[in-house]
XYZ file of N, CA, C and O in Angstrom:
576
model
N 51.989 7.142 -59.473
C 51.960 5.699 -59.624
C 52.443 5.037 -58.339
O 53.634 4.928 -58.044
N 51.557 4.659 -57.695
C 52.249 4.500 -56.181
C 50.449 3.189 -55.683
O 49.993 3.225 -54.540
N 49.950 2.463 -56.546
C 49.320 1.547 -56.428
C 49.804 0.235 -55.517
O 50.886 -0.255 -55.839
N 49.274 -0.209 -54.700
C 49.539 -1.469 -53.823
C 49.183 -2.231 -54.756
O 48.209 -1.911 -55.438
N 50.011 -3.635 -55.054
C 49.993 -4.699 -55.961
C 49.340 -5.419 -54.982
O 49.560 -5.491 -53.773
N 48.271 -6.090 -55.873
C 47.000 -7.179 -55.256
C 47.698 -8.507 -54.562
O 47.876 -7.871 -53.523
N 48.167 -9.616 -54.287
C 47.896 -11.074 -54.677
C 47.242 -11.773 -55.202
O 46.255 -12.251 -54.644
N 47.644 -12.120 -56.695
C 46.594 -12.611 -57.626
C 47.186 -14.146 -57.452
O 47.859 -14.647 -56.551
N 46.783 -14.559 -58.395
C 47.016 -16.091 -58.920
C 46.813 -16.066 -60.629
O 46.046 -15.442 -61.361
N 47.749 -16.929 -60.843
C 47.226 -17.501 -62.165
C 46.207 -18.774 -62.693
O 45.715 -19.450 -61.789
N 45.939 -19.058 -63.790
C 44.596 -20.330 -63.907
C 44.977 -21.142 -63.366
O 44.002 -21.642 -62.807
N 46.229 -21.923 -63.010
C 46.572 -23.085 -62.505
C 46.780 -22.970 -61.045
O 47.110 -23.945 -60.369
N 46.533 -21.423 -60.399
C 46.527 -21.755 -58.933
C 47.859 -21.230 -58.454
O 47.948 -21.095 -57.234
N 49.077 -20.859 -59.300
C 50.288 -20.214 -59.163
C 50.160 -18.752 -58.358
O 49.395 -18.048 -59.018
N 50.499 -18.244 -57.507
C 50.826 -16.811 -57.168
C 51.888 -16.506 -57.667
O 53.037 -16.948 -57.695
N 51.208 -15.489 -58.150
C 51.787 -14.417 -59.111
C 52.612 -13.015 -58.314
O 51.985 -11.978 -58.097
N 53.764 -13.140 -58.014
C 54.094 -11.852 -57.268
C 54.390 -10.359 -58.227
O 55.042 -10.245 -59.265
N 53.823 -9.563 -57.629
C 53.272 -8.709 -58.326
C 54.104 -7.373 -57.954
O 54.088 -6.821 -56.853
N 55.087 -6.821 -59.492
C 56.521 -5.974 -58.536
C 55.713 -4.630 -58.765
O 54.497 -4.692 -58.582
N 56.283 -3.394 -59.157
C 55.892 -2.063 -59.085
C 54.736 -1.393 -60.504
O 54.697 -1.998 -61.576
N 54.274 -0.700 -60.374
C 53.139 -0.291 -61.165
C 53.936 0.290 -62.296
O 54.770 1.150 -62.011
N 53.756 -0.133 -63.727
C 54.064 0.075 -64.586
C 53.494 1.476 -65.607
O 54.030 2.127 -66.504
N 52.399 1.512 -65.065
C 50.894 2.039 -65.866
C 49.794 2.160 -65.573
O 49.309 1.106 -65.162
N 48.960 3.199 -65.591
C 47.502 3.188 -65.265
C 46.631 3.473 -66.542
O 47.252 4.087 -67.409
N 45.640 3.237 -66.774
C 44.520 3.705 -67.633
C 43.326 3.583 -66.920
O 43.230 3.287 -65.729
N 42.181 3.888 -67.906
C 40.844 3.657 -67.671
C 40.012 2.797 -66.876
O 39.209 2.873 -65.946
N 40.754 1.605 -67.935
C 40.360 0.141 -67.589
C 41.189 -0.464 -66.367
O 40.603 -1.446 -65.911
N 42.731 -0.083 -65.504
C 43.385 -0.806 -65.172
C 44.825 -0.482 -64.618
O 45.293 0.653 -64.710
N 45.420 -1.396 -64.111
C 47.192 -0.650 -63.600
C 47.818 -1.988 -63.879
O 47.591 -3.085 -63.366
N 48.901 -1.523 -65.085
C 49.555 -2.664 -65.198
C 50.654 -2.329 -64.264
O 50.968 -1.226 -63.817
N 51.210 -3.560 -64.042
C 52.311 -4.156 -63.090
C 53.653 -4.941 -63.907
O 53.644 -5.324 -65.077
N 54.388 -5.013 -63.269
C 55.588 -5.749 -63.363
C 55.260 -6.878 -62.840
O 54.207 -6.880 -62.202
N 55.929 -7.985 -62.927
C 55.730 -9.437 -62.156
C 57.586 -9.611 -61.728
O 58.617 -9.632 -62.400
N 57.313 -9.694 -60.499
C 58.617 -9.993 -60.087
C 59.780 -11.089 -60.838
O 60.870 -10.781 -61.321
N 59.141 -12.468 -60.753
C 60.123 -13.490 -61.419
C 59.800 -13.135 -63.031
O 60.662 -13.973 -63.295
N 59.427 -12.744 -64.144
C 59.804 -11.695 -65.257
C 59.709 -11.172 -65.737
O 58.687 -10.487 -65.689
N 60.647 -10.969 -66.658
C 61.254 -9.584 -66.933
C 60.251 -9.340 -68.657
O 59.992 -8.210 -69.070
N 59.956 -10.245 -69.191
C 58.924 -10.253 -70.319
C 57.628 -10.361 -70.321
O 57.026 -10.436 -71.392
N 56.800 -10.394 -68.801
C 55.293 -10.258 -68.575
C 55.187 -9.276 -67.683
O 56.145 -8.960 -66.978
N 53.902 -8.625 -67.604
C 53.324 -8.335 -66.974
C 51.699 -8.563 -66.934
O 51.019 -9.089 -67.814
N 51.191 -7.945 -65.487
C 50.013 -8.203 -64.974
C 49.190 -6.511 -65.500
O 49.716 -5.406 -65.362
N 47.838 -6.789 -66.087
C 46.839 -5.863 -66.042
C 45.442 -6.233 -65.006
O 44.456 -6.952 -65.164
N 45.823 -5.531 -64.121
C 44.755 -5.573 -62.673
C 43.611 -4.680 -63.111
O 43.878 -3.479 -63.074
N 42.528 -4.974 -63.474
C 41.228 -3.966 -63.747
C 40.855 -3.445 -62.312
O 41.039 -3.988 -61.222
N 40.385 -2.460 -62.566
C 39.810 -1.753 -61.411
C 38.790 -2.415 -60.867
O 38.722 -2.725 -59.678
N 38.054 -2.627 -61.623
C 36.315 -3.542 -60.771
C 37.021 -4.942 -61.489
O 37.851 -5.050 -62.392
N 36.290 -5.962 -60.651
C 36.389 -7.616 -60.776
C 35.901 -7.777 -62.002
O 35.031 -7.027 -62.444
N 36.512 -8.975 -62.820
C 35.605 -9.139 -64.261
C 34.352 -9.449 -64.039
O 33.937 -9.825 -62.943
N 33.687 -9.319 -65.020
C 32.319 -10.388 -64.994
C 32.707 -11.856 -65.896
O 33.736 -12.055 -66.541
N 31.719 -12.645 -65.739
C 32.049 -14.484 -66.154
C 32.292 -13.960 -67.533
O 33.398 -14.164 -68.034
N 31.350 -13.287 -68.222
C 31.639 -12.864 -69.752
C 33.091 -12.152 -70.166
O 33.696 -12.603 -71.138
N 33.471 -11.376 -69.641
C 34.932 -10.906 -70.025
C 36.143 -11.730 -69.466
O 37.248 -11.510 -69.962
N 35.979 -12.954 -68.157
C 36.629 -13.303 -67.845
C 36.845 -14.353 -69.134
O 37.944 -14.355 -69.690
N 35.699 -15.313 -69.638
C 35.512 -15.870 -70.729
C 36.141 -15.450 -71.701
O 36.645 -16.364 -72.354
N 36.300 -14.606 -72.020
C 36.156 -13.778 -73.041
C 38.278 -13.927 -73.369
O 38.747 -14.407 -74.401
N 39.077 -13.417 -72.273
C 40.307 -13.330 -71.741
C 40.748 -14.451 -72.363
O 41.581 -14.629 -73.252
N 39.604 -15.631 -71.354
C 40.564 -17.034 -71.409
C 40.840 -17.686 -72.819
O 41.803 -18.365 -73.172
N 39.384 -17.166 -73.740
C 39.384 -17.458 -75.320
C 40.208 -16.585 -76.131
O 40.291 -16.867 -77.326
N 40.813 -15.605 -75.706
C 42.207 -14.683 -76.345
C 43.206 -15.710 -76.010
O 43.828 -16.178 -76.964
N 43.438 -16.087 -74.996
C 44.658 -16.512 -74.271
C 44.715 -17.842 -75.076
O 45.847 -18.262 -75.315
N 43.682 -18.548 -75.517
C 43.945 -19.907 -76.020
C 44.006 -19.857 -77.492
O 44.376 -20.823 -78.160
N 43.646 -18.744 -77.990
C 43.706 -18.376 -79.396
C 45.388 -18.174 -79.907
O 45.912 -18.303 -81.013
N 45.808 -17.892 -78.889
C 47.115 -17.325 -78.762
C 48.334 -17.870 -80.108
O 48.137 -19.085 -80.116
N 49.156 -17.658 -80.916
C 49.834 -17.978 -81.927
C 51.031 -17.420 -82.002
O 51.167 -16.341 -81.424
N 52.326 -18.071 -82.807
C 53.368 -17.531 -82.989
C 52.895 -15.658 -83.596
O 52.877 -14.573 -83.015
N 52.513 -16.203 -85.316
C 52.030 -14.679 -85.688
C 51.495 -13.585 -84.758
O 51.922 -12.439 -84.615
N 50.268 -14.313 -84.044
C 49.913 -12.842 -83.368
C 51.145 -12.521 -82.178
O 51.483 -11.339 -82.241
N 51.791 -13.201 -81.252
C 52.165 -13.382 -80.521
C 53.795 -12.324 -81.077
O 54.530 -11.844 -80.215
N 54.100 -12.132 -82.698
C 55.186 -10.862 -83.022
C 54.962 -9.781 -83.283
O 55.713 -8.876 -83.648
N 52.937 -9.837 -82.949
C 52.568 -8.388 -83.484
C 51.887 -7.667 -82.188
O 51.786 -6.447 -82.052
N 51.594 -8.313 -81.583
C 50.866 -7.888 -80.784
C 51.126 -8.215 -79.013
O 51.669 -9.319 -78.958
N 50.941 -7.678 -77.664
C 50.762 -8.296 -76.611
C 49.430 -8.658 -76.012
O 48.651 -8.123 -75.223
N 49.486 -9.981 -76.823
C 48.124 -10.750 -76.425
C 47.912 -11.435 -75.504
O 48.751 -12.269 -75.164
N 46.746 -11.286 -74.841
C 47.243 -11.701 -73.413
C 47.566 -13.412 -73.371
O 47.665 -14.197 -74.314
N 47.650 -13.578 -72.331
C 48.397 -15.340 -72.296
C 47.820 -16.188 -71.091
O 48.206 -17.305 -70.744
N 46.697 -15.336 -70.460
C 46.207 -15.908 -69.066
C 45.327 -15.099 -68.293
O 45.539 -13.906 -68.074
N 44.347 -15.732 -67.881
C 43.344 -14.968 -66.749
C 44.070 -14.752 -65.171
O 44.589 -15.705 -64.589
N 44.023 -13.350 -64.577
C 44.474 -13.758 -63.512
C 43.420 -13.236 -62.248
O 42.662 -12.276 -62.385
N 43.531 -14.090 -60.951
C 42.353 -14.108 -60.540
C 42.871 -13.568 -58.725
O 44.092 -13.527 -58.575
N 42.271 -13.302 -57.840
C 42.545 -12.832 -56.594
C 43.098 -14.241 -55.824
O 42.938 -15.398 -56.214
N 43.761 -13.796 -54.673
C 44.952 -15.210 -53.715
C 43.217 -16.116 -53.358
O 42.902 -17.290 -53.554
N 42.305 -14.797 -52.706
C 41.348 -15.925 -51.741
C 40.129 -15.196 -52.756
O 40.021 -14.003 -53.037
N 39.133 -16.520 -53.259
C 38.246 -16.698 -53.583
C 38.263 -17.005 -55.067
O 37.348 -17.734 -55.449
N 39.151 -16.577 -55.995
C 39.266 -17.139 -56.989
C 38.708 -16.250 -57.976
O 38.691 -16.643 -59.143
N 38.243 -15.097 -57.684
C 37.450 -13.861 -58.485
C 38.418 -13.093 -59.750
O 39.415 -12.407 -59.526
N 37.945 -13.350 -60.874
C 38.944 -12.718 -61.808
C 38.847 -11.622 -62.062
O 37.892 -10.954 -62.459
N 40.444 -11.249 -61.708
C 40.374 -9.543 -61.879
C 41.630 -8.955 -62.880
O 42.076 -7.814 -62.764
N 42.023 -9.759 -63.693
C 43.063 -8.979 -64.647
C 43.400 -10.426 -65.415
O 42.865 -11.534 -65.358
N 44.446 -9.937 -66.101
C 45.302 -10.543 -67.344
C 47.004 -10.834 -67.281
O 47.534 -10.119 -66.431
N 47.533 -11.333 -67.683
C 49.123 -11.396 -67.832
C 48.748 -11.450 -69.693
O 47.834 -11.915 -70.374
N 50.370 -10.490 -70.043
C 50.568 -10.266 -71.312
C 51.891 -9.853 -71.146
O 52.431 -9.490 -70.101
N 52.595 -9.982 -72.805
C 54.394 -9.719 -72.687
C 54.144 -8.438 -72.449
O 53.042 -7.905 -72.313
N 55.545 -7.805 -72.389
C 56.408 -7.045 -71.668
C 56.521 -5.844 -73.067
O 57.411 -5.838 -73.917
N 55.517 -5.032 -72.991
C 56.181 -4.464 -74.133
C 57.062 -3.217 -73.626
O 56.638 -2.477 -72.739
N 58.528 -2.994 -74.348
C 59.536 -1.499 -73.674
C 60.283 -1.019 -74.339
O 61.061 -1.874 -74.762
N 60.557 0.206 -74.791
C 61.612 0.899 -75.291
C 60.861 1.135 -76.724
O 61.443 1.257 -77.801
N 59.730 1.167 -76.555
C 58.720 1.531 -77.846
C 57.987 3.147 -77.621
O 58.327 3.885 -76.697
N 57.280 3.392 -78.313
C 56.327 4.423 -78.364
C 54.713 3.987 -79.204
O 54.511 3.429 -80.283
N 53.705 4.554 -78.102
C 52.500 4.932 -78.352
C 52.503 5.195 -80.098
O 53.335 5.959 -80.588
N 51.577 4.543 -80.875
C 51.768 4.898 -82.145
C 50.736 6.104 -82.532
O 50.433 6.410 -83.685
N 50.262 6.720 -81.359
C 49.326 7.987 -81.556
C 50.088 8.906 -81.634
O 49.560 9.983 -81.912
N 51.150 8.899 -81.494
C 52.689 9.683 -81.277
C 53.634 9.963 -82.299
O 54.640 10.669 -82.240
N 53.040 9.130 -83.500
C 53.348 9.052 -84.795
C 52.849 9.384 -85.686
O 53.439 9.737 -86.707
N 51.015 9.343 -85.455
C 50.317 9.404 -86.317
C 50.077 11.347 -86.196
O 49.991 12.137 -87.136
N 50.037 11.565 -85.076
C 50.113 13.498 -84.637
C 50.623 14.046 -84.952
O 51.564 14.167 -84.167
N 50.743 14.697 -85.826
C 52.046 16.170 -86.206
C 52.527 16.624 -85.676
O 53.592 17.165 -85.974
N 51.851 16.638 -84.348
C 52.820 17.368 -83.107
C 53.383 16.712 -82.524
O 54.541 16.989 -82.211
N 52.827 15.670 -82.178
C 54.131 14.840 -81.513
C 55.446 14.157 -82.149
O 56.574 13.988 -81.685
N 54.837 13.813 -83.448
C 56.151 12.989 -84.162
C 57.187 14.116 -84.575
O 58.343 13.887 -84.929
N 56.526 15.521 -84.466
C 57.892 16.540 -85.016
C 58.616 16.609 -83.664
O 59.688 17.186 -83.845
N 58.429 16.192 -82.171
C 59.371 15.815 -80.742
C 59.926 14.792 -81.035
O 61.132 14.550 -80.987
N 58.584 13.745 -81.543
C 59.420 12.290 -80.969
C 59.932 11.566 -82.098
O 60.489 10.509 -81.799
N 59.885 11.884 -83.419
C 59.695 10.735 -84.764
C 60.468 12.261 -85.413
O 59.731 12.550 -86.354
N 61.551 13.301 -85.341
C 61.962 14.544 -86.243
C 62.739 13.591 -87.308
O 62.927 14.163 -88.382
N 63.047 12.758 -87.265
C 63.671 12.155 -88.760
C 62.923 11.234 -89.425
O 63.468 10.581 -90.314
N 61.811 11.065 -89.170
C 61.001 10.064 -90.285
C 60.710 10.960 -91.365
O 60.449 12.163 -91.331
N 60.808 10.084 -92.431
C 60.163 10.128 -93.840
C 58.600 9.784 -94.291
O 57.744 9.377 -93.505
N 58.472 9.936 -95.184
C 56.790 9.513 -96.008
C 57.060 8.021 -96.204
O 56.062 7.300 -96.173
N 58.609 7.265 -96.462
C 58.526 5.894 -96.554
C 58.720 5.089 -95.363
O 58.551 3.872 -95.439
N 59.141 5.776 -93.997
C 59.042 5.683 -92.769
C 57.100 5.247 -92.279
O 56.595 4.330 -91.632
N 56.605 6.309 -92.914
C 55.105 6.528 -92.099
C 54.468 5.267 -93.104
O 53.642 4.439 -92.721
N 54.996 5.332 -94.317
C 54.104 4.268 -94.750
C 54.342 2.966 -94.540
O 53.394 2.192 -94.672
N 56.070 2.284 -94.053
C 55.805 1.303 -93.578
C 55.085 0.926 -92.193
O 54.578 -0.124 -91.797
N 55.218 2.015 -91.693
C 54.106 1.822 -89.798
C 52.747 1.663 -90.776
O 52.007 0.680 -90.756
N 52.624 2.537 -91.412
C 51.244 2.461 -91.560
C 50.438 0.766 -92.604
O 49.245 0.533 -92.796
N 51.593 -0.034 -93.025
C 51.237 -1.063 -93.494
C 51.205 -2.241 -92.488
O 50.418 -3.179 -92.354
N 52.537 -1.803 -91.703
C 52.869 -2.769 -90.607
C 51.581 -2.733 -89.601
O 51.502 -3.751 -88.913
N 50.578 -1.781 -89.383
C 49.833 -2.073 -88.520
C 48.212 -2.245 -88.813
O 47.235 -2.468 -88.098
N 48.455 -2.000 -90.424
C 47.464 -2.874 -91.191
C 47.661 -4.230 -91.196
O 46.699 -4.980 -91.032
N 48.855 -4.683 -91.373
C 48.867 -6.151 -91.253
C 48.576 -7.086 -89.606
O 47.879 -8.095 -89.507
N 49.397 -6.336 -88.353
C 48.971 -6.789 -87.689
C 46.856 -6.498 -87.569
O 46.107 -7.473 -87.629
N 46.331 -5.109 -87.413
C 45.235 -5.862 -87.340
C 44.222 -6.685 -88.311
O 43.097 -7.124 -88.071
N 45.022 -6.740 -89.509
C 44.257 -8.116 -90.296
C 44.806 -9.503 -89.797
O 44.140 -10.496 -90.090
N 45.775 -9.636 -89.187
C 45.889 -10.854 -88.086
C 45.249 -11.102 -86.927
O 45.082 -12.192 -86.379
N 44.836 -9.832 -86.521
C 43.658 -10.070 -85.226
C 42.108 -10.216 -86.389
O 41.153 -10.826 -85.908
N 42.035 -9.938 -87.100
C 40.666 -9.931 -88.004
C 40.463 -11.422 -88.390
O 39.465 -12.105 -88.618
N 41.812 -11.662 -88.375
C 41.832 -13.024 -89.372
C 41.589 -14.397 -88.551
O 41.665 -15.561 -88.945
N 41.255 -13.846 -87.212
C 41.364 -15.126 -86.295
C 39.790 -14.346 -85.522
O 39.677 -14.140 -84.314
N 38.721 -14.019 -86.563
C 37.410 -13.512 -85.817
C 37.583 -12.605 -84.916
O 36.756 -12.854 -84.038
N 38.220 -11.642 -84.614
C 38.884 -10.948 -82.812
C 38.866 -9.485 -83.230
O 39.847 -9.107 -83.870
N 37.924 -8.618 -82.976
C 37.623 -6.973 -83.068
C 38.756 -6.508 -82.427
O 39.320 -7.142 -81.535
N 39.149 -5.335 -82.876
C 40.142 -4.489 -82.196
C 39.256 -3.224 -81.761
O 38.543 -2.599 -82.545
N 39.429 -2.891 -80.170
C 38.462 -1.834 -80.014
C 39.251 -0.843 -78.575
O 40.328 -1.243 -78.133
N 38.718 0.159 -78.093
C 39.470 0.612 -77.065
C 38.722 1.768 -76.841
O 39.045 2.548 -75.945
């Protein structure tokens, strides 16, 4: 994890200083944001297209208390210092959690989860039925 942080901007034209690489995936390398400590930046690898950038800005305005305790939804398009090309997202800070694929595995939850119960697994497993019937409930697919 040793990624050079871009100079982005946010919609209103703000630079966004952009601290150490948090994460990589498929899609992207999230970042830290220097001034805080509860967002970060997801930098996609290739530039959006108008459709996903669209797409961002209509999450970001959808945005709600409810979803906003279940989920890190994003909160803003963020776009390059020169030309204005959108290439990532800002979303909270999620930390000191675990991957819930890590729970749902036999192998992993007997490392990481050795004291859960059957009434343990079934409240995760309601709790994250409910959050995605809160993303359902506002038209919004969950996909990955």
């Amino acid at each position: 994890m040793s990624a050079r942080p871009p100079e982005v901007c946010d919609a209103a034209g703000n630079v966004i200083a952009l601290g150490a690489e948090v994460g990589q995936g498929g899609e992207g390398i999230v970042f830290d944001i220097r001034s805080s400590t509860d967002m970060v930046a997801k930098i996609y690898h290739q530039p959006l297209s108008a459709e996903r950038a669209g797409k961002i800005r209509l999450m970001a305005s959808l945005r709600s208390d409810e979803i906003s305790r279940l989920t890190a939804w994003p909160t803003g398009l963020l776009s390059t210092k020169q030309g204005q090309r959108p290439i990532g997202l800002l979303m909270p800070k999620v930390s000191g959690k675990k991957d819930i694929h890590r729970l749902y595995s036999v192998k992993s939850r007997r490392t990481d989860f050795q004291r859960v119960d059957w009434r343990f697994l079934i409240r995760a497993a309601s709790n994250t039925a409910r959050a995605f019937g809160a993303v359902h409930q506002m038209n919004c697919v969950i996909g990955d």
